[in-house]
Amino acid sequence: MEQVMASIPDFEIAETGISKDNSAEAEQFKIRVDEIFQKVDELEQKVNEVEQFNLNSSKKQQSSSKGSSMGKERDKGRQVPSIKKQQQDASRREAAAAKRMQELMRQFGTIVRQITQHKWAWPFMQPVDVKGLGLHDYYEIIEKPMDFSTIKNQMEAKDGTGYKNVRDICADVRLVFNNAMKYNDEGSDVHLMAKTLLEKFEEKWQLLLPKVTEEERRRDEEEAEAQLDMQLVREAAHAKVVRDLCNELYEVDTHLEHLRETVVQKCRKMSTEEKRNLGTAIARLSMEDLNKALEIIAQSNPAFQAMAEEVEIDIDAQSESTLWRLKFFVKDALELQSRSAMSTGGNNNYNNKRKKEICDAIAKTAKKKSKKTSS
């Protein structure tokens, strides 16, 4: 690669074509380019965030694809709530749900009072006096002791440590009687008393259970709606990010195009020697970069068919802007090749053949121009 670069010294350190007297102006170009690079880095981070959001949304859609078609049709016409409205709705839902749960717990409290007023309830009203009764193996058999005084205290707690759900109270009531039946033999009085009271409790619980089930269903639906509203808000915010990102990308692209045109306008006219060196340099490009060079020519010359089987490049016929764009591109491409030169291997017969045809076309055109000049 060093031999390649040595054969085209003009492209080892390509001139910008801007007069040396305009160093201050060149420095301004450099600052603008640095600003654009910084902006591109910021946009790249936003693009990554957008891709991650899309990935997460896709996973959620797949996991919820089993939802009913009726629910999906309803969601289509759903309006996107504002964050403030969503917070207000959430507060109202929580307050209403808490009020309904308090009513259920009040009704459950009636059941507890009816059970504790039974003549056989006295053994279960206070914690078991393990030490006083000499029950040395009690904690080996009973993992979680429970009694009605403990249940009552938790039901009346005002510091946030109390029961939040009726089913939690129900579980502790059952635990009171199940502990007694587990520790005491089946034929004992305490076992019989606990079994009898548990049966009475279950009868009363079955009367309240439909209301509890309905409340749970309602809460689940409200939670699902809240989650949907949150997802809609996220998607709306995401859509705004995408729109802003598109606008910023367009703005960067506009700045780059304006900067490119400004640089090209400041460039002097390319000499015959530079054009010849440019043609030689193009011939040194890899097949991939050569196709990119052809695309640059096609951008300013719509009639030029970059992908045609036979391509003829007339360097002298290109506009000054195209020539300088080619020069900048070729310089960067050859510098990159020199840094990452390595054996690619594989079958490149087609690429090498096409590259030779294009390079021969450049040389052929150059010879024609040279003969006309000499004559």
Tab-separated table of C-alpha atoms in Angstrom:
chain	number	residue	atom	x	y	z
A	1	MET	CA	0.000	0.000	0.000
A	2	GLU	CA	2.949	2.353	0.584
A	3	GLN	CA	3.926	1.885	-3.071
A	4	VAL	CA	0.395	2.759	-4.128
A	5	MET	CA	0.394	5.943	-2.085
A	6	ALA	CA	3.893	6.839	-3.286
A	7	SER	CA	2.759	6.595	-6.894
A	8	ILE	CA	0.096	9.255	-6.311
A	9	PRO	CA	1.729	11.768	-3.941
A	10	ASP	CA	-0.934	14.373	-4.682
A	11	PHE	CA	-3.458	12.185	-2.844
A	12	GLU	CA	-1.264	11.256	0.106
A	13	ILE	CA	-2.066	14.665	1.594
A	14	ALA	CA	-4.884	15.963	-0.575
A	15	GLU	CA	-5.199	19.709	-0.874
A	16	THR	CA	-8.568	21.195	-0.059
A	17	GLY	CA	-8.375	23.573	-2.992
A	18	ILE	CA	-8.903	26.529	-0.669
A	19	SER	CA	-6.354	29.299	-0.796
A	20	LYS	CA	-3.808	29.364	2.037
A	21	ASP	CA	-4.714	33.001	2.608
A	22	ASN	CA	-8.131	31.827	3.793
A	23	SER	CA	-6.821	29.912	6.830
A	24	ALA	CA	-9.271	31.685	9.141
A	25	GLU	CA	-12.145	30.680	6.910
A	26	ALA	CA	-10.855	27.099	6.815
A	27	GLU	CA	-10.752	27.095	10.613
A	28	GLN	CA	-14.394	28.163	10.657
A	29	PHE	CA	-15.216	25.226	8.397
A	30	LYS	CA	-13.406	22.933	10.820
A	31	ILE	CA	-15.401	24.274	13.766
A	32	ARG	CA	-18.662	23.773	11.903
A	33	VAL	CA	-17.689	20.210	11.012
A	34	ASP	CA	-16.842	19.483	14.663
A	35	GLU	CA	-20.230	20.829	15.716
A	36	ILE	CA	-21.944	18.605	13.176
A	37	PHE	CA	-20.014	15.551	14.398
A	38	GLN	CA	-21.090	16.335	17.970
A	39	LYS	CA	-24.687	16.639	16.821
A	40	VAL	CA	-24.435	13.329	14.987
A	41	ASP	CA	-23.217	11.635	18.191
A	42	GLU	CA	-26.254	13.002	20.058
A	43	LEU	CA	-28.588	11.813	17.310
A	44	GLU	CA	-26.971	8.384	17.347
A	45	GLN	CA	-27.779	8.080	21.052
A	46	LYS	CA	-31.397	9.052	20.362
A	47	VAL	CA	-31.610	6.527	17.540
A	48	ASN	CA	-30.404	3.812	19.931
A	49	GLU	CA	-33.083	4.819	22.444
A	50	VAL	CA	-35.744	4.681	19.731
A	51	GLU	CA	-34.578	1.223	18.632
A	52	GLN	CA	-34.641	-0.020	22.231
A	53	PHE	CA	-38.164	1.354	22.736
A	54	ASN	CA	-39.345	-0.339	19.533
A	55	LEU	CA	-37.777	-3.616	20.650
A	56	ASN	CA	-39.472	-3.470	24.056
A	57	SER	CA	-42.816	-2.504	22.489
A	58	SER	CA	-42.560	-5.412	20.071
A	59	LYS	CA	-41.981	-7.849	22.933
A	60	LYS	CA	-44.966	-6.471	24.862
A	61	GLN	CA	-47.204	-6.760	21.809
A	62	GLN	CA	-46.168	-10.381	21.325
A	63	SER	CA	-46.830	-11.229	24.969
A	64	SER	CA	-50.271	-9.580	24.856
A	65	SER	CA	-51.245	-10.969	21.433
A	66	LYS	CA	-53.602	-13.424	23.114
A	67	GLY	CA	-55.935	-10.579	24.191
A	68	SER	CA	-59.518	-10.524	22.987
A	69	SER	CA	-60.348	-8.961	19.624
A	70	MET	CA	-62.993	-6.843	21.338
A	71	GLY	CA	-60.349	-5.288	23.575
A	72	LYS	CA	-58.125	-4.597	20.584
A	73	GLU	CA	-60.966	-2.896	18.689
A	74	ARG	CA	-61.677	-0.756	21.757
A	75	ASP	CA	-58.020	0.258	22.039
A	76	LYS	CA	-57.908	1.469	18.428
A	77	GLY	CA	-60.292	4.339	19.136
A	78	ARG	CA	-58.807	5.145	22.504
A	79	GLN	CA	-57.614	8.728	22.944
A	80	VAL	CA	-54.166	9.371	24.363
A	81	PRO	CA	-54.547	10.947	27.838
A	82	SER	CA	-52.206	13.638	29.056
A	83	ILE	CA	-49.820	12.810	31.868
A	84	LYS	CA	-51.656	15.191	34.200
A	85	LYS	CA	-55.047	13.643	33.412
A	86	GLN	CA	-53.584	10.176	33.826
A	87	GLN	CA	-52.283	11.080	37.277
A	88	GLN	CA	-55.648	12.564	38.247
A	89	ASP	CA	-57.504	9.483	37.013
A	90	ALA	CA	-55.102	7.205	38.886
A	91	SER	CA	-55.678	9.135	42.122
A	92	ARG	CA	-59.437	8.926	41.688
A	93	ARG	CA	-59.317	5.206	40.935
A	94	GLU	CA	-57.130	4.491	43.948
A	95	ALA	CA	-59.368	6.532	46.245
A	96	ALA	CA	-62.531	4.824	44.963
A	97	ALA	CA	-60.954	1.364	45.177
A	98	ALA	CA	-59.736	2.040	48.724
A	99	LYS	CA	-63.223	3.144	49.732
A	100	ARG	CA	-64.807	0.004	48.274
A	101	MET	CA	-62.209	-2.198	49.971
A	102	GLN	CA	-62.882	-0.486	53.289
A	103	GLU	CA	-66.561	-1.353	52.909
A	104	LEU	CA	-65.702	-4.990	52.229
A	105	MET	CA	-63.400	-5.054	55.249
A	106	ARG	CA	-66.212	-3.557	57.363
A	107	GLN	CA	-68.528	-6.339	56.244
A	108	PHE	CA	-65.806	-8.883	56.929
A	109	GLY	CA	-65.392	-7.369	60.390
A	110	THR	CA	-69.013	-8.249	61.064
A	111	ILE	CA	-68.227	-11.885	60.256
A	112	VAL	CA	-65.227	-11.837	62.595
A	113	ARG	CA	-67.321	-10.419	65.426
A	114	GLN	CA	-69.976	-13.096	64.921
A	115	ILE	CA	-67.324	-15.824	65.122
A	116	THR	CA	-65.542	-14.370	68.127
A	117	GLN	CA	-68.821	-14.004	70.009
A	118	HIS	CA	-69.431	-17.735	69.789
A	119	LYS	CA	-69.176	-19.566	73.105
A	120	TRP	CA	-66.333	-21.741	71.771
A	121	ALA	CA	-64.174	-18.837	70.569
A	122	TRP	CA	-62.414	-18.090	73.879
A	123	PRO	CA	-59.332	-20.384	73.283
A	124	PHE	CA	-58.524	-18.427	70.129
A	125	MET	CA	-58.935	-14.856	71.346
A	126	GLN	CA	-55.368	-14.328	72.666
A	127	PRO	CA	-51.922	-15.632	71.653
A	128	VAL	CA	-51.222	-19.154	72.936
A	129	ASP	CA	-49.435	-19.047	76.328
A	130	VAL	CA	-46.716	-21.412	75.243
A	131	LYS	CA	-44.567	-21.018	78.354
A	132	GLY	CA	-47.433	-21.013	80.864
A	133	LEU	CA	-49.000	-24.132	79.367
A	134	GLY	CA	-45.619	-25.841	78.973
A	135	LEU	CA	-46.022	-26.371	75.244
A	136	HIS	CA	-42.303	-26.829	74.558
A	137	ASP	CA	-42.790	-28.215	71.041
A	138	TYR	CA	-45.362	-25.607	69.928
A	139	TYR	CA	-42.997	-23.549	67.750
A	140	GLU	CA	-41.611	-26.727	66.205
A	141	ILE	CA	-45.074	-27.628	64.955
A	142	ILE	CA	-46.632	-24.210	64.348
A	143	GLU	CA	-44.660	-22.025	61.944
A	144	LYS	CA	-46.822	-18.886	62.244
A	145	PRO	CA	-48.954	-18.460	65.398
A	146	MET	CA	-52.164	-16.454	64.989
A	147	ASP	CA	-55.064	-15.320	67.205
A	148	PHE	CA	-58.057	-12.972	66.991
A	149	SER	CA	-56.535	-10.185	69.091
A	150	THR	CA	-53.675	-9.951	66.604
A	151	ILE	CA	-56.176	-9.932	63.720
A	152	LYS	CA	-58.231	-7.207	65.431
A	153	ASN	CA	-55.154	-5.012	65.979
A	154	GLN	CA	-54.148	-5.274	62.334
A	155	MET	CA	-57.665	-4.515	61.153
A	156	GLU	CA	-57.731	-1.345	63.258
A	157	ALA	CA	-54.137	-0.234	62.541
A	158	LYS	CA	-53.869	3.376	61.325
A	159	ASP	CA	-50.110	3.499	60.662
A	160	GLY	CA	-50.223	1.717	57.312
A	161	THR	CA	-49.193	-1.668	58.730
A	162	GLY	CA	-52.727	-3.090	58.725
A	163	TYR	CA	-54.495	-5.322	56.244
A	164	LYS	CA	-54.835	-4.048	52.689
A	165	ASN	CA	-57.047	-6.804	51.373
A	166	VAL	CA	-59.984	-8.841	52.703
A	167	ARG	CA	-58.379	-12.085	51.545
A	168	ASP	CA	-55.401	-11.411	53.839
A	169	ILE	CA	-57.720	-11.243	56.851
A	170	CYS	CA	-59.509	-14.373	55.663
A	171	ALA	CA	-56.196	-16.231	55.451
A	172	ASP	CA	-55.300	-15.277	59.053
A	173	VAL	CA	-58.717	-16.340	60.381
A	174	ARG	CA	-58.259	-19.731	58.764
A	175	LEU	CA	-54.747	-19.887	60.178
A	176	VAL	CA	-56.094	-19.468	63.728
A	177	PHE	CA	-58.259	-22.571	63.433
A	178	ASN	CA	-55.846	-24.615	61.282
A	179	ASN	CA	-53.057	-24.075	63.829
A	180	ALA	CA	-55.335	-25.305	66.610
A	181	MET	CA	-56.347	-28.395	64.641
A	182	LYS	CA	-52.754	-29.092	63.671
A	183	TYR	CA	-51.343	-28.926	67.193
A	184	ASN	CA	-54.216	-30.572	69.054
A	185	ASP	CA	-55.289	-34.158	68.515
A	186	GLU	CA	-58.388	-34.749	66.423
A	187	GLY	CA	-60.419	-36.056	69.375
A	188	SER	CA	-59.550	-33.156	71.702
A	189	ASP	CA	-62.008	-30.403	72.663
A	190	VAL	CA	-59.864	-27.605	71.167
A	191	HIS	CA	-59.586	-29.466	67.875
A	192	LEU	CA	-63.382	-29.950	67.742
A	193	MET	CA	-64.044	-26.299	68.681
A	194	ALA	CA	-61.637	-25.020	66.014
A	195	LYS	CA	-63.127	-27.297	63.337
A	196	THR	CA	-66.681	-26.219	64.188
A	197	LEU	CA	-65.878	-22.492	64.130
A	198	LEU	CA	-63.903	-22.837	60.879
A	199	GLU	CA	-66.964	-24.446	59.212
A	200	LYS	CA	-69.207	-21.616	60.440
A	201	PHE	CA	-66.679	-19.043	59.191
A	202	GLU	CA	-66.484	-20.650	55.738
A	203	GLU	CA	-70.299	-20.532	55.434
A	204	LYS	CA	-70.346	-16.807	56.165
A	205	TRP	CA	-67.283	-16.175	53.949
A	206	GLN	CA	-69.032	-17.778	50.970
A	207	LEU	CA	-71.749	-15.135	51.249
A	208	LEU	CA	-69.232	-12.297	51.025
A	209	LEU	CA	-66.938	-13.945	48.475
A	210	PRO	CA	-68.905	-12.878	45.319
A	211	LYS	CA	-68.495	-9.225	46.303
A	212	VAL	CA	-64.766	-9.752	46.912
A	213	THR	CA	-64.362	-11.498	43.539
A	214	GLU	CA	-66.236	-8.708	41.759
A	215	GLU	CA	-64.024	-6.080	43.396
A	216	GLU	CA	-60.879	-7.961	42.359
A	217	ARG	CA	-62.128	-8.238	38.782
A	218	ARG	CA	-62.883	-4.532	38.727
A	219	ARG	CA	-59.455	-3.697	40.106
A	220	ASP	CA	-57.779	-5.874	37.486
A	221	GLU	CA	-59.687	-4.106	34.697
A	222	GLU	CA	-58.825	-0.675	36.081
A	223	GLU	CA	-55.175	-1.675	36.400
A	224	ALA	CA	-55.180	-2.934	32.805
A	225	GLU	CA	-56.703	0.363	31.634
A	226	ALA	CA	-54.128	2.325	33.620
A	227	GLN	CA	-51.338	0.272	32.055
A	228	LEU	CA	-52.794	0.881	28.601
A	229	ASP	CA	-53.028	4.621	29.243
A	230	MET	CA	-49.408	4.624	30.400
A	231	GLN	CA	-48.366	2.742	27.274
A	232	LEU	CA	-50.265	5.216	25.071
A	233	VAL	CA	-48.538	8.121	26.805
A	234	ARG	CA	-45.139	6.463	26.279
A	235	GLU	CA	-45.929	5.805	22.616
A	236	ALA	CA	-47.088	9.383	22.101
A	237	ALA	CA	-43.893	10.684	23.696
A	238	HIS	CA	-41.912	8.210	21.589
A	239	ALA	CA	-43.652	9.383	18.416
A	240	LYS	CA	-42.689	12.965	19.266
A	241	VAL	CA	-39.073	11.879	19.789
A	242	VAL	CA	-39.122	10.179	16.377
A	243	ARG	CA	-40.581	13.297	14.699
A	244	ASP	CA	-38.012	15.529	16.392
A	245	LEU	CA	-35.266	13.094	15.441
A	246	CYS	CA	-36.335	13.144	11.795
A	247	ASN	CA	-36.350	16.952	11.831
A	248	GLU	CA	-32.900	17.052	13.425
A	249	LEU	CA	-31.539	14.548	10.914
A	250	TYR	CA	-32.928	16.657	8.086
A	251	GLU	CA	-31.369	19.740	9.646
A	252	VAL	CA	-27.978	18.045	9.917
A	253	ASP	CA	-28.250	16.821	6.342
A	254	THR	CA	-29.088	20.373	5.208
A	255	HIS	CA	-26.102	21.783	7.108
A	256	LEU	CA	-23.801	19.170	5.583
A	257	GLU	CA	-25.075	19.896	2.076
A	258	HIS	CA	-24.684	23.644	2.621
A	259	LEU	CA	-21.183	23.137	4.013
A	260	ARG	CA	-20.227	20.909	1.094
A	261	GLU	CA	-21.473	23.429	-1.448
A	262	THR	CA	-19.687	26.256	0.358
A	263	VAL	CA	-16.414	24.319	0.362
A	264	VAL	CA	-16.806	23.450	-3.329
A	265	GLN	CA	-17.503	27.090	-4.230
A	266	LYS	CA	-14.357	28.142	-2.376
A	267	CYS	CA	-12.252	25.579	-4.219
A	268	ARG	CA	-10.101	26.762	-7.089
A	269	LYS	CA	-10.323	25.230	-10.558
A	270	MET	CA	-8.617	21.841	-10.715
A	271	SER	CA	-5.511	21.711	-12.942
A	272	THR	CA	-4.932	19.210	-15.756
A	273	GLU	CA	-2.234	17.502	-13.686
A	274	GLU	CA	-4.634	17.138	-10.732
A	275	LYS	CA	-7.301	15.666	-12.983
A	276	ARG	CA	-4.808	13.117	-14.303
A	277	ASN	CA	-3.758	12.238	-10.742
A	278	LEU	CA	-7.419	11.930	-9.806
A	279	GLY	CA	-8.019	9.432	-12.610
A	280	THR	CA	-4.969	7.443	-11.496
A	281	ALA	CA	-6.168	7.485	-7.897
A	282	ILE	CA	-9.662	6.285	-8.833
A	283	ALA	CA	-8.031	3.289	-10.475
A	284	ARG	CA	-6.458	2.409	-7.109
A	285	LEU	CA	-9.795	2.204	-5.282
A	286	SER	CA	-11.320	-1.034	-4.087
A	287	MET	CA	-14.335	-2.291	-6.029
A	288	GLU	CA	-16.688	-1.095	-3.292
A	289	ASP	CA	-15.170	2.403	-3.187
A	290	LEU	CA	-15.034	2.506	-6.973
A	291	ASN	CA	-18.804	1.984	-7.113
A	292	LYS	CA	-19.213	4.809	-4.592
A	293	ALA	CA	-17.083	7.073	-6.778
A	294	LEU	CA	-19.335	6.253	-9.732
A	295	GLU	CA	-22.365	7.162	-7.604
A	296	ILE	CA	-20.819	10.577	-6.885
A	297	ILE	CA	-20.536	11.191	-10.631
A	298	ALA	CA	-24.114	10.001	-11.172
A	299	GLN	CA	-25.457	12.442	-8.558
A	300	SER	CA	-24.491	15.458	-10.675
A	301	ASN	CA	-25.092	13.698	-13.987
A	302	PRO	CA	-28.432	11.829	-14.051
A	303	ALA	CA	-27.688	10.451	-17.510
A	304	PHE	CA	-24.593	8.660	-16.199
A	305	GLN	CA	-25.339	4.969	-15.565
A	306	ALA	CA	-23.069	3.939	-12.718
A	307	MET	CA	-24.206	0.293	-12.758
A	308	ALA	CA	-24.057	-0.230	-16.516
A	309	GLU	CA	-21.931	-3.118	-17.826
A	310	GLU	CA	-19.697	-0.685	-19.720
A	311	VAL	CA	-18.841	2.590	-17.997
A	312	GLU	CA	-16.813	5.391	-19.592
A	313	ILE	CA	-15.596	8.199	-17.336
A	314	ASP	CA	-14.539	11.469	-18.887
A	315	ILE	CA	-12.722	13.315	-16.097
A	316	ASP	CA	-12.531	16.535	-18.132
A	317	ALA	CA	-16.305	16.518	-18.652
A	318	GLN	CA	-17.081	16.558	-14.920
A	319	SER	CA	-18.082	19.732	-13.115
A	320	GLU	CA	-15.672	21.339	-10.645
A	321	SER	CA	-17.916	20.399	-7.716
A	322	THR	CA	-17.952	16.746	-8.831
A	323	LEU	CA	-14.167	16.715	-9.290
A	324	TRP	CA	-13.525	18.079	-5.786
A	325	ARG	CA	-16.062	15.751	-4.254
A	326	LEU	CA	-14.309	12.863	-5.978
A	327	LYS	CA	-10.939	14.111	-4.779
A	328	PHE	CA	-12.064	14.356	-1.158
A	329	PHE	CA	-13.695	10.935	-1.304
A	330	VAL	CA	-10.741	9.224	-2.986
A	331	LYS	CA	-8.318	10.743	-0.474
A	332	ASP	CA	-10.308	9.394	2.477
A	333	ALA	CA	-10.865	6.010	0.844
A	334	LEU	CA	-7.179	5.472	0.025
A	335	GLU	CA	-6.104	6.561	3.495
A	336	LEU	CA	-8.522	4.034	4.979
A	337	GLN	CA	-7.227	1.340	2.657
A	338	SER	CA	-3.664	2.062	3.716
A	339	ARG	CA	-4.585	1.661	7.403
A	340	SER	CA	-6.602	-1.520	7.020
A	341	ALA	CA	-4.790	-3.215	4.125
A	342	MET	CA	-4.992	-6.981	4.390
A	343	SER	CA	-5.555	-10.001	2.204
A	344	THR	CA	-9.280	-10.475	1.511
A	345	GLY	CA	-8.943	-13.818	-0.308
A	346	GLY	CA	-12.009	-15.424	-1.907
A	347	ASN	CA	-13.160	-15.299	-5.490
A	348	ASN	CA	-13.111	-11.703	-6.747
A	349	ASN	CA	-12.956	-12.538	-10.465
A	350	TYR	CA	-16.107	-10.599	-11.276
A	351	ASN	CA	-15.134	-7.567	-9.201
A	352	ASN	CA	-11.613	-7.496	-10.611
A	353	LYS	CA	-12.944	-7.796	-14.159
A	354	ARG	CA	-15.416	-4.938	-13.727
A	355	LYS	CA	-12.790	-2.792	-11.984
A	356	LYS	CA	-10.358	-3.374	-14.887
A	357	GLU	CA	-13.039	-2.422	-17.423
A	358	ILE	CA	-13.766	0.853	-15.613
A	359	CYS	CA	-10.094	1.717	-15.167
A	360	ASP	CA	-9.414	0.931	-18.846
A	361	ALA	CA	-12.301	3.249	-19.767
A	362	ILE	CA	-10.743	6.058	-17.705
A	363	ALA	CA	-7.341	5.505	-19.331
A	364	LYS	CA	-8.878	5.288	-22.790
A	365	THR	CA	-10.730	8.561	-22.324
A	366	ALA	CA	-7.583	10.235	-20.993
A	367	LYS	CA	-5.594	9.101	-24.060
A	368	LYS	CA	-8.268	10.489	-26.388
A	369	LYS	CA	-8.077	13.851	-24.636
A	370	SER	CA	-4.276	13.784	-24.781
A	371	LYS	CA	-4.239	13.120	-28.550
A	372	LYS	CA	-6.691	15.952	-29.193
A	373	THR	CA	-4.551	18.304	-27.146
A	374	SER	CA	-1.308	17.334	-28.945
A	375	SER	CA	-2.872	17.670	-32.383
